[in-house]
Coordinates of C-alpha atoms in Angstrom, one line a residue:
X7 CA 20.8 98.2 -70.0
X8 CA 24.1 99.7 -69.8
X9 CA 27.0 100.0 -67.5
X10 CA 28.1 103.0 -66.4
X11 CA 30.5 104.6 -63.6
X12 CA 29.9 107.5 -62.5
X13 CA 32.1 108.7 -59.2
X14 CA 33.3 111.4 -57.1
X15 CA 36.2 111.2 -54.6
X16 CA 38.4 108.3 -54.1
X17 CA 35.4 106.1 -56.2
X18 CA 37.1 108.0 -59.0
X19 CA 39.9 105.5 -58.5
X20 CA 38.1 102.5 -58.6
X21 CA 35.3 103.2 -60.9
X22 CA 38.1 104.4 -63.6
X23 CA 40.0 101.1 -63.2
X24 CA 36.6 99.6 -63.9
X25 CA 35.8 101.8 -66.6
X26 CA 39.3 100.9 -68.4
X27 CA 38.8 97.5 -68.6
X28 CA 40.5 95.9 -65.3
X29 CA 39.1 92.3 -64.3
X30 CA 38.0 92.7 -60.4
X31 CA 40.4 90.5 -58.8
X32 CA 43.4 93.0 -60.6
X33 CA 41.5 95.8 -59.8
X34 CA 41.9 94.9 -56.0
X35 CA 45.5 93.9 -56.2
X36 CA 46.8 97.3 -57.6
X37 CA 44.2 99.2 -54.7
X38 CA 45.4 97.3 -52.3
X39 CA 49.0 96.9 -53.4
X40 CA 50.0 100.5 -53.1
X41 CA 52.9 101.7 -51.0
X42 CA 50.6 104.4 -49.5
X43 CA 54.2 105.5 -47.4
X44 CA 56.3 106.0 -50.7
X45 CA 52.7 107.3 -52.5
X46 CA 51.9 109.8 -49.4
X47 CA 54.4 110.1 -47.0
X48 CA 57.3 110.5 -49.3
X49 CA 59.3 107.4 -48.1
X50 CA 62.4 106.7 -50.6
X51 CA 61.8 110.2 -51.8
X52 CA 65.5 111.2 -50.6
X53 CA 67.1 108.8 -52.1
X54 CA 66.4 110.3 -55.3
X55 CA 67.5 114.2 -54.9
X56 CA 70.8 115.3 -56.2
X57 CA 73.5 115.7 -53.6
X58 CA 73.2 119.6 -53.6
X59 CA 69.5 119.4 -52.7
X60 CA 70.3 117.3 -49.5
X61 CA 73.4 119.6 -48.7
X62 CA 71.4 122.8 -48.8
X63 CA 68.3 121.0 -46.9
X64 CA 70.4 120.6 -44.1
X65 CA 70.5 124.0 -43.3
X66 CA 67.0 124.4 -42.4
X67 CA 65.3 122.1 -39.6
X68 CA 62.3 121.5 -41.8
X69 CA 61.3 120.7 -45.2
X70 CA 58.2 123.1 -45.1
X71 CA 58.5 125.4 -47.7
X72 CA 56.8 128.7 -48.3
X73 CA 57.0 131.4 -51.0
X74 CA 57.2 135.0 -51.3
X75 CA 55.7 136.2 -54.6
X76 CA 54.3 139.7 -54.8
X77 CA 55.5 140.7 -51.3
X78 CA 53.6 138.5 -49.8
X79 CA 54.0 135.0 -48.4
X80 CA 52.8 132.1 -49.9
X81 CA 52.0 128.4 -49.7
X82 CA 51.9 125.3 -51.7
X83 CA 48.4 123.9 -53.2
X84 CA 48.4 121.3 -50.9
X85 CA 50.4 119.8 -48.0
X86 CA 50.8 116.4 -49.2
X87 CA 53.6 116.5 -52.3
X88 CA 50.7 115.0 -55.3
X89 CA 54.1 113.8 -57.6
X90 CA 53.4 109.9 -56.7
X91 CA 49.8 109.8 -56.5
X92 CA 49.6 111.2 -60.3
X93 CA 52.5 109.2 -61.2
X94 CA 50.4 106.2 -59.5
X95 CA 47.1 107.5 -61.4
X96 CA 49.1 107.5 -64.8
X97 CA 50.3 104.1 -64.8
X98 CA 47.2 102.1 -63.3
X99 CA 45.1 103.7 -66.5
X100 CA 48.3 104.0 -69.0
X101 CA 46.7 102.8 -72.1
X102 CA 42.8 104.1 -71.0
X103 CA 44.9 107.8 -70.7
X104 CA 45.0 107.4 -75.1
X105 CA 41.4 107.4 -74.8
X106 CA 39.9 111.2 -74.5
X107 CA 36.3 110.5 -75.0
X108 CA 35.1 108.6 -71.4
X109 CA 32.3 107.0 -73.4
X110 CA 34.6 105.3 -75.8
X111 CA 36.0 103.3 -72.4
X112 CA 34.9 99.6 -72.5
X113 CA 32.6 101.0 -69.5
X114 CA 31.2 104.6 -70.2
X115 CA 32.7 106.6 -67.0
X116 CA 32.3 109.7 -65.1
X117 CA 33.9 111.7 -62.6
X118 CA 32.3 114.5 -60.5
X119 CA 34.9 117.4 -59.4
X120 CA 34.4 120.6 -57.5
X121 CA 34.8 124.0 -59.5
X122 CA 36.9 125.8 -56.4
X123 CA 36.0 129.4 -58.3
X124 CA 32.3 129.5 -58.5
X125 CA 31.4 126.0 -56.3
X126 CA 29.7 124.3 -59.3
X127 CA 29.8 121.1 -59.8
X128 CA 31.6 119.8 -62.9
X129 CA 31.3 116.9 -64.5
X130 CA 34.4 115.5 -66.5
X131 CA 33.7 113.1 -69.9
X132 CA 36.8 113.4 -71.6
X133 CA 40.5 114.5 -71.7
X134 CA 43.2 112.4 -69.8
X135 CA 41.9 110.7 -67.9
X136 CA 44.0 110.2 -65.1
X137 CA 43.7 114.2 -64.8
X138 CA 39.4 113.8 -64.0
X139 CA 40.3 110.4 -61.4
X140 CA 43.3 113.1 -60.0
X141 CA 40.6 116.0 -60.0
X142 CA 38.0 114.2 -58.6
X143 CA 40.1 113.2 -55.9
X144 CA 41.7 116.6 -54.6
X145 CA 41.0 116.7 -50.9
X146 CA 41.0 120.5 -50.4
X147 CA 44.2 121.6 -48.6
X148 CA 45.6 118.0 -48.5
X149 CA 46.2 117.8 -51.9
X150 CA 46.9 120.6 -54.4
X151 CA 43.9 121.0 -56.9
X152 CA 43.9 120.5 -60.4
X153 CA 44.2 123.6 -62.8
X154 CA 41.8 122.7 -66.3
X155 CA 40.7 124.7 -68.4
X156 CA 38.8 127.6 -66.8
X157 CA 38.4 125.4 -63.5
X158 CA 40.1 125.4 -60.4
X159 CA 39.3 121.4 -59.2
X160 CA 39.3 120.1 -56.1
X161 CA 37.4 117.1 -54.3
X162 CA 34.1 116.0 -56.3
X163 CA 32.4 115.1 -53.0
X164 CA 31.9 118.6 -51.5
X165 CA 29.1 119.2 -54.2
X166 CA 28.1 115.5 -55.2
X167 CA 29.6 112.2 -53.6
X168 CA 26.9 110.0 -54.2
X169 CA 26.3 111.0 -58.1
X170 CA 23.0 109.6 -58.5
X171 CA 21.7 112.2 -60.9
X172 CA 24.4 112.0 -63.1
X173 CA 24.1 108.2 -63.6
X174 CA 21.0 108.9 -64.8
X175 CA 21.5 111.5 -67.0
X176 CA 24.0 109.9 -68.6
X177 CA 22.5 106.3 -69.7
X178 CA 21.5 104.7 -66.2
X179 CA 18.7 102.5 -65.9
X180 CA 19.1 101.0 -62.6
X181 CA 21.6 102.8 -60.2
X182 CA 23.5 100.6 -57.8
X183 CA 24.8 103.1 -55.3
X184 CA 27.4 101.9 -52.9
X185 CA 27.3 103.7 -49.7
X186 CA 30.0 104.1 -47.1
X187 CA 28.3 104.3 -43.3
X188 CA 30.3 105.7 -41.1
X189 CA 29.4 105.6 -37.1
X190 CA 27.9 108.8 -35.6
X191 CA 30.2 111.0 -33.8
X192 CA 29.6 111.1 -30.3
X193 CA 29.6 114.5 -28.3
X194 CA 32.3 114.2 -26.8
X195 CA 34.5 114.4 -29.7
X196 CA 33.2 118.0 -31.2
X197 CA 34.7 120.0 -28.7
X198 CA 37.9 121.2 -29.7
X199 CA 38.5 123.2 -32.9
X200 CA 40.4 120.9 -35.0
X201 CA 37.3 118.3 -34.4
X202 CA 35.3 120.9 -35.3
X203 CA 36.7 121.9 -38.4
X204 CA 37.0 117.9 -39.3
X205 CA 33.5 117.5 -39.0
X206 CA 32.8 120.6 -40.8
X207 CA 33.6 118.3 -44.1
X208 CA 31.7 115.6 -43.2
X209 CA 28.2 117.6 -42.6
X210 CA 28.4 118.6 -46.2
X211 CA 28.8 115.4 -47.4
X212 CA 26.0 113.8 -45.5
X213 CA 24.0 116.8 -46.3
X214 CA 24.7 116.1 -50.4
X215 CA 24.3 112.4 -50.2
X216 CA 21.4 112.5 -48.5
X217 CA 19.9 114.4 -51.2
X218 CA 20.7 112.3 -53.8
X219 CA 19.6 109.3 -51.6
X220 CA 16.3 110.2 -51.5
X221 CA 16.1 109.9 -55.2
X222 CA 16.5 106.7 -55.3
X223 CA 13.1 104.3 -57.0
X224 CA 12.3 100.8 -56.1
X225 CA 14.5 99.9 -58.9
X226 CA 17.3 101.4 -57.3
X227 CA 19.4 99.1 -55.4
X228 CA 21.4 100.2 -52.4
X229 CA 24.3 98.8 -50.8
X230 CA 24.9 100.1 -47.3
X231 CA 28.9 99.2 -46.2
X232 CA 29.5 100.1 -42.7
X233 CA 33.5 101.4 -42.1
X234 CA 33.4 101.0 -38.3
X235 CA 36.8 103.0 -37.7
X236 CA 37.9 103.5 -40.6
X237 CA 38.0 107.3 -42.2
X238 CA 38.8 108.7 -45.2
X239 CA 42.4 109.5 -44.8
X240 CA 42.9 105.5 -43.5
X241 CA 44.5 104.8 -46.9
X242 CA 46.8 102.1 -45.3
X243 CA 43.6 100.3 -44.6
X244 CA 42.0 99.8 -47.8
X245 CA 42.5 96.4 -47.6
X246 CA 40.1 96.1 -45.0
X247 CA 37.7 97.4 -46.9
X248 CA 37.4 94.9 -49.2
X249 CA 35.6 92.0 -47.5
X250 CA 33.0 95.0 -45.2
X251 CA 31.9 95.7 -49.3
X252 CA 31.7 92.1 -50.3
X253 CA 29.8 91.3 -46.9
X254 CA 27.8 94.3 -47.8
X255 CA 26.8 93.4 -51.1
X256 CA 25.6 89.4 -49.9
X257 CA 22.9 91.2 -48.4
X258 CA 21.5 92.4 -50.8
X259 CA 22.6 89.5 -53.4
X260 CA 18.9 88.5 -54.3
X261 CA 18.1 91.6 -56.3
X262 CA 21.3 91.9 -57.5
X263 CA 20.5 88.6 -59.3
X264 CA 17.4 89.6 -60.9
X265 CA 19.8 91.6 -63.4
X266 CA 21.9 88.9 -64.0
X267 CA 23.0 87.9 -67.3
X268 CA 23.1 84.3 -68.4
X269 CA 26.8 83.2 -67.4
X270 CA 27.4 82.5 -71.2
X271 CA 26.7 85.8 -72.2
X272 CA 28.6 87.4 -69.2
X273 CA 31.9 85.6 -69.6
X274 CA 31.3 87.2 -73.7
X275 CA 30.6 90.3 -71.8
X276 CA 34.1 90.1 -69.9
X277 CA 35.9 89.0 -72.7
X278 CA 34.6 92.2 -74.8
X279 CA 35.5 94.6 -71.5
X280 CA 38.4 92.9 -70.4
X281 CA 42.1 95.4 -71.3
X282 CA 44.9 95.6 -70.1
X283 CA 46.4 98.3 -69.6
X284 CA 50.6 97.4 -69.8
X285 CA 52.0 100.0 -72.6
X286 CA 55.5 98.9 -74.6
X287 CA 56.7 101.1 -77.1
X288 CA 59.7 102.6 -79.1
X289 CA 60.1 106.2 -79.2
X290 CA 60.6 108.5 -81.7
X291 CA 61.3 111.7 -80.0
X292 CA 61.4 112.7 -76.2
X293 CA 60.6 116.5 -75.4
X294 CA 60.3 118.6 -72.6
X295 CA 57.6 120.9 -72.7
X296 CA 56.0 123.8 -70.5
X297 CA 59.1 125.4 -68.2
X298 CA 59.7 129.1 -67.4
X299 CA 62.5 129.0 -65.1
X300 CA 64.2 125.7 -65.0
X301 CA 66.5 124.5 -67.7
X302 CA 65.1 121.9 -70.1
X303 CA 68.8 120.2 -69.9
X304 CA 69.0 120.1 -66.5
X305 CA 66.2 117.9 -66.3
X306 CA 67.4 115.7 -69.4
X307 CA 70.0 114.8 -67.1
X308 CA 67.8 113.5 -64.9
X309 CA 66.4 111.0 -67.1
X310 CA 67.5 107.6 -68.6
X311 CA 64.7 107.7 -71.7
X312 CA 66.3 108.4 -75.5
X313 CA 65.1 108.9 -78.7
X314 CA 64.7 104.9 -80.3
X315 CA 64.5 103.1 -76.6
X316 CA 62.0 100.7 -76.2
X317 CA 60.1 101.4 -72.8
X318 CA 57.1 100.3 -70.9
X319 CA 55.4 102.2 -67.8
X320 CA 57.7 101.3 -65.2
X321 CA 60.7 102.9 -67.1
X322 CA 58.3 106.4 -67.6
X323 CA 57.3 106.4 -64.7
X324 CA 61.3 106.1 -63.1
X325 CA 62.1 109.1 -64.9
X326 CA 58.9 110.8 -63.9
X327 CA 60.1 110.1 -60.3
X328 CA 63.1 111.2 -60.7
X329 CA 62.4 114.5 -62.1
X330 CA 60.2 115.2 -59.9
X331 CA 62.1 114.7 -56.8
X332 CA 64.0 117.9 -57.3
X333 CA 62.5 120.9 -55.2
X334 CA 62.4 123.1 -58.5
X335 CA 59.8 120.7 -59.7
X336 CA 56.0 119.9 -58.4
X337 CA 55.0 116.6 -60.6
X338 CA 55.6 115.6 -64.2
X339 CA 52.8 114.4 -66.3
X340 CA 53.7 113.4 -69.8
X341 CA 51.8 112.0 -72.5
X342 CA 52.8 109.5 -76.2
X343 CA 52.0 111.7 -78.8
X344 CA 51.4 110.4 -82.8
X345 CA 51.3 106.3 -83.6
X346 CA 51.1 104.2 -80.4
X347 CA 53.9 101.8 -82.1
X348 CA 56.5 104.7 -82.5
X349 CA 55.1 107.8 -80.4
X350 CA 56.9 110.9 -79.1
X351 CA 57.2 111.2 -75.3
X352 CA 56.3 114.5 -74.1
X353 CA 57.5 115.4 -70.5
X354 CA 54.9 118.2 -68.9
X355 CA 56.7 118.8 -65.6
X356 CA 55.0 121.5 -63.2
X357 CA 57.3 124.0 -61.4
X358 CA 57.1 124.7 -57.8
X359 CA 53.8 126.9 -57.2
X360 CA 55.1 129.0 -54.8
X361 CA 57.8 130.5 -56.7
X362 CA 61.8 131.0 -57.5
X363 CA 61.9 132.3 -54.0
X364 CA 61.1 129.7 -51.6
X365 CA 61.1 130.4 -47.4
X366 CA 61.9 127.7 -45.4
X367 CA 61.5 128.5 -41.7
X368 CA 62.7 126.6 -38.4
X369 CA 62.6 126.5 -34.6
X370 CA 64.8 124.9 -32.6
X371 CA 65.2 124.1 -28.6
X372 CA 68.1 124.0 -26.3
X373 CA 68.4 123.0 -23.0
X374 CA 71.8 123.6 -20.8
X375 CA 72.3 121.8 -18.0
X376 CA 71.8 124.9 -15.6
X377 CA 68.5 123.9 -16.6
X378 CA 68.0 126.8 -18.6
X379 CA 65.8 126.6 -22.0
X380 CA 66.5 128.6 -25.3
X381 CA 65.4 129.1 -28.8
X382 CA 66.3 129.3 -31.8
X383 CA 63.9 131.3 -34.4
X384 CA 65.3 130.8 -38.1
X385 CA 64.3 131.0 -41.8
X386 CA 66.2 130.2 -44.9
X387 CA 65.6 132.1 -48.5
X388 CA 66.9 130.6 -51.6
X389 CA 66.2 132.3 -55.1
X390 CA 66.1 129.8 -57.6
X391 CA 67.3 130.3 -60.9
X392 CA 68.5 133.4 -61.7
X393 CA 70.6 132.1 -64.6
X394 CA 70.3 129.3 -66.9
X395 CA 73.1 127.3 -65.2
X396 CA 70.8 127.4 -61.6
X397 CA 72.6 129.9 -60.2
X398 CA 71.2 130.8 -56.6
X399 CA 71.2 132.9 -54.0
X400 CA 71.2 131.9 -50.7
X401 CA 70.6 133.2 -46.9
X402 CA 70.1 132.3 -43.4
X403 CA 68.8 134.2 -40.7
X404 CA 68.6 133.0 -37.0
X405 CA 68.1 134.4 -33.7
X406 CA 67.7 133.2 -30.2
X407 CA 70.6 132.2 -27.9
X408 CA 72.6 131.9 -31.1
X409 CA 72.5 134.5 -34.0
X410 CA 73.7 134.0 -37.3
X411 CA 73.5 135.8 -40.8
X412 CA 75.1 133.7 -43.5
X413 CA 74.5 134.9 -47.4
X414 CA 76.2 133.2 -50.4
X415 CA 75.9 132.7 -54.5
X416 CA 75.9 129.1 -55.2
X417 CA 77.3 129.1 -59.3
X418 CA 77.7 125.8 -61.0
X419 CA 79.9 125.6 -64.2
X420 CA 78.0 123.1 -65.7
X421 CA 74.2 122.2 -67.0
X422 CA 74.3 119.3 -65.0
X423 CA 75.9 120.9 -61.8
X424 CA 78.0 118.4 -60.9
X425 CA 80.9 121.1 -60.4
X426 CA 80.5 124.6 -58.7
X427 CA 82.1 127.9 -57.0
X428 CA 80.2 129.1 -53.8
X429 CA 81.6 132.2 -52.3
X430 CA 79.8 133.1 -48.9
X431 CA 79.4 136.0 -46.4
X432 CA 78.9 134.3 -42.3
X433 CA 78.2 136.6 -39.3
X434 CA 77.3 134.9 -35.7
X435 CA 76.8 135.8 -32.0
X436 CA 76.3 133.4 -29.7
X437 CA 76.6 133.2 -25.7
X438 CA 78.8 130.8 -24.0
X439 CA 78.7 129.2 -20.7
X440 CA 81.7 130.6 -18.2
X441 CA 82.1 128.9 -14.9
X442 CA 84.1 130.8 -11.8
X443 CA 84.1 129.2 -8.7
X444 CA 81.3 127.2 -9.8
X445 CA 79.2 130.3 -10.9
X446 CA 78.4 130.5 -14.1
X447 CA 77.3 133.7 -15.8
X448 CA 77.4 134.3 -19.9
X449 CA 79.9 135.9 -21.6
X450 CA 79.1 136.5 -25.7
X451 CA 81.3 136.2 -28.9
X452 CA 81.1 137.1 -32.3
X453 CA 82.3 136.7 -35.4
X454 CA 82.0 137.7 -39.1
X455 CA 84.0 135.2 -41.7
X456 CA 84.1 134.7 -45.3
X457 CA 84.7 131.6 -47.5
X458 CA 84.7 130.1 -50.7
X459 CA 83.3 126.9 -51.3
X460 CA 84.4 124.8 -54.9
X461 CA 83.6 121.3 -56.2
X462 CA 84.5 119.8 -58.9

C-alpha cells in the first residue's frame, strides 16, 4: 500500500505540506499560524510602499484599480491582491519547490485544478510546486488564476473536489476521503441575488462530489466532518477546524486501525518521510527576470539580497514583499537556480495585469448644514512608465458640487526616484455658500493655476 495525496481546493494546502514531508503537529501550527489579515486583507501592506505611491494614492478615495487597454476598460484577475498567499505558498514548501516530479515527494501528491479555457479538469504532477497548491486553490474572481502552460487555472473544485478517481489512478488502494458537511441552506436565505449567485458555486460542488462519492467500495473509508457555520471564505477560523476533523475521524477510528502499521515500523516510516523544509544558502548571482515595462534597477533597490549573502526564507521572502508592494508589480515568484549550496536567485516578478494605464475611480458625499446633500463623481488616470526613469503621467477628473481638472508629468532624476520635477496644469469650479440676511443662495468660483512640484 502506498500513500498518496491527491487534492483540490484549499486540501491543496494541506495535502502538499503532507506530501513534503511535514510532521502533523507542524503541519497545524503553520495552518493555523497564518496572519490571514496581513495574507488577505493586506494589513501592514502600507508600510511597505515608497513615499511617492502613498502621495499619489491620496488623490483618489479608493484603492480599486482598473485598466484601460485596447480602449476598453479592464480589471484585475482577482479582487484579493495573491502577492502574500504565494509568498506564504513558497516558503511553507521551500525546499519541496526543488523537487519538480510530485512523485519524487516523500508522499506521492496531486493537485486537481480547473482549465478556465475549455473547463477540463487538469491534473498537476510536477513543476513548482507551490504553483499546482496556488492553482489548485484559485477561487474564481477572488483570486487571480494561474497562467501555465497552455492553461488558464482556477479553483480545482468546480470540476473535482473530492478527487477520488484520481487517487486511484494514480497508486491508491484504499481511499480515505475526508469530507466537509456543511448544513443545508434554508429557504429563506436564496432569495436575493447575491445569495443566489453564492449558492450557484456550491450546487456544483455537491453535484461533483457526489459523483465521486458514490464510487466509493467497502474498502473505502469515509470521514464525514461537519463545519456547522463555518464556510469556505472563514479562513480566520481554521483553527476551529482542527478538533471537528479529529472528532470526525474517532468515529470512524476502528477501521482506520485495521491498516495500521506496527508502531516500530511506523516511527521508521516517519523517520524516512519526515523533512524539513528550512532553506539556508549563499548565493552566487541574483537576477531579475521577465519585465516589459518596469526597470530591473528600480526594483534592485527595493531589495536587501546581494551576490555572496548568506540567506534563508524569511530574508527571500522580505524582499519578495517588498517588491511586490509597489502598484507596478502583481507578485514576485523566484526560484535557486544551479547547486543548492551556492545557487543563483532568480526574481520572476509579475507586472500589473491591467496595464501601464491604470483608472482609479471615486465617489464622494457632502452634506452642508442647510441640509443639503452633494456628490462628488471622480476618476484618476496614471500612465505608468513611459520612460526608463518611471516617468508618468497623471490626471484627475471630478465633478459634482466641486469640479476639478488637474494634469501633470511626474519626472524623477534618478533610477531610484528618490528626487524629482513635477510640473502640473489645475483647473476647479466649485460653489460656495453666501449668506444675506440669513438667506443663503450659491454663488460659484473658478480657477485655473499652474505649479511646479521638485524634491530632492
Amino acid at each position: 500500500m502506498r500513500f498518496l495525496t491527491p487534492l483540490g481546493s484549499v486540501g491543496a494546502l494541506v495535502g502538499a505540506g503532507y506530501a513534503s514531508g511535514l510532521p502533523a503537529a507542524d503541519l497545524e501550527a503553520f495552518v493555523t499560524g497564518i496572519d490571514w489579515q496581513s495574507v488577505i486583507g493586506g494589513v501592514g501592506r502600507r508600510s511597505l510602499q515608497p513615499i511617492e505611491q502613498k502621495r499619489l494614492g491620496t488623490a483618489a478615495s479608493t484603492s480599486a484599480e482598473l485598466g484601460f487597454r485596447e480602449n476598453q476598460v479592464v480589471t484585475a484577475g482577482g479582487l484579493t491582491n495573491t502577492s502574500a498567499i504565494d509568498d506564504v505558498l513558497r516558503t511553507y514548501v521551500a525546499r519541496a519547490r526543488m523537487v519538480p516530479d510530485f512523485d519524487q515527494l516523500p508522499i506521492p501528491y496531486r493537485a486537481v485544478a480547473t482549465d478556465m479555457v475549455t473547463g477540463d479538469m487538469v491534473v498537476l504532477k510536477s513543476g513548482d510546486l507551490a504553483t499546482a497548491m496556488r492553482a489548485s486553490m484559485a477561487i474564481p474572481g477572488a483570486f487571480a488564476p494561474v497562467a501555465l502552460d497552455k492553461y488558464i487555472l482556477a479553483d480545482g473544485g468546480m470540476v473535482r473536489n473530492i478527487p477520488v478517481d484520481i487517487a486511484r489512478e494514480t497508486c491508491a488502494d484504499v481511499v480515505i476521503v475526508v469530507n466537509l458537511v456543511e448544513p443545508s441552506t434554508p429557504p429563506e436565505r436564496l432569495v436575493q441575488a447575491t445569495q443566489l449567485l453564492a449558492r450557484s458555486m456550491d450546487v456544483m460542488l455537491v453535484a461533483n462530489e457526489r459523483a465521486q462519492l458514490a464510487t466509493l467500495t467497502e474498502r473505502d473509508i469515509l470521514i464525514d466532518v461537519p463545519t456547522g457555520d463555518i464556510g469556505t471564505a472563514d479562513f480566520t477560523r481554521i483553527a476551529e477546524t482542527v478538533p471537528l476533523g479529529e472528532s470526525a475521524a474517532r468515529l470512524v477510528a476502528d477501521r482506520l486501525a485495521a491498516l495500521a502499521v506496527p508502531e516500530q515500523e511506523y516511527a521508521a516510516w516517519g523517520v524516512r518521510v519526515t523533512t524539513k523544509q528550512a532553506v539556508e544558502t549563499r548565493v552566487a548571482d541574483v537576477r531579475v527576470e521577465g519585465l516589459e515595462r518596469a526597470n530591473v534597477d528600480y526594483l534592485r533597490t527595493f531589495t536587501r539580497i546581494r551576490p555572496g549573502d548568506t540567506v534563508d526564507i524569511a530574508a527571500i521572502s522580505a524582499d519578495a514583499g517588498q517588491m511586490s508592494a509597489l502598484d507596478d508589480i502583481e507578485s514576485v515568484a523566484y526560484r535557486l537556480e544551479g547547486d543548492l549550496d551556492n545557487p543563483a536567485l532568480v526574481w520572476l516578478p509579475t507586472e500589473a495585469s491591467i496595464g501601464p494605464n491604470v483608472l482609479r475611480p471615486s465617489l464622494g458625499v457632502h452634506a452642508s448644514g442647510g441640509g443639503d446633500l452633494n456628490f462628488l463623481l471622480g476618476v484618476q488616470h496614471v500612465r505608468r512608465w513611459l520612460n526608463p526613469r518611471g516617468g508618468q503621467w497623471r490626471n484627475n477628473v471630478q465633478l459634482g458640487y466641486e469640479t476639478l481638472l488637474t494634469t501633470s508629468f511626474y519626472q524623477p532624476f534618478d533610477v531610484a526616484q528618490r528626487s524629482f520635477v513635477e510640473p502640473a496644469l489645475f483647473g476647479n469650479r466649485g460653489a460656495e455658500d453666501v449668506y444675506i440676511d440669513g438667506n443663503r443662495f450659491a454663488d460659484t468660483a473658478s480657477s485655473i493655476s499652474a505649479h511646479v512640484s521638485i524634491s530632492e
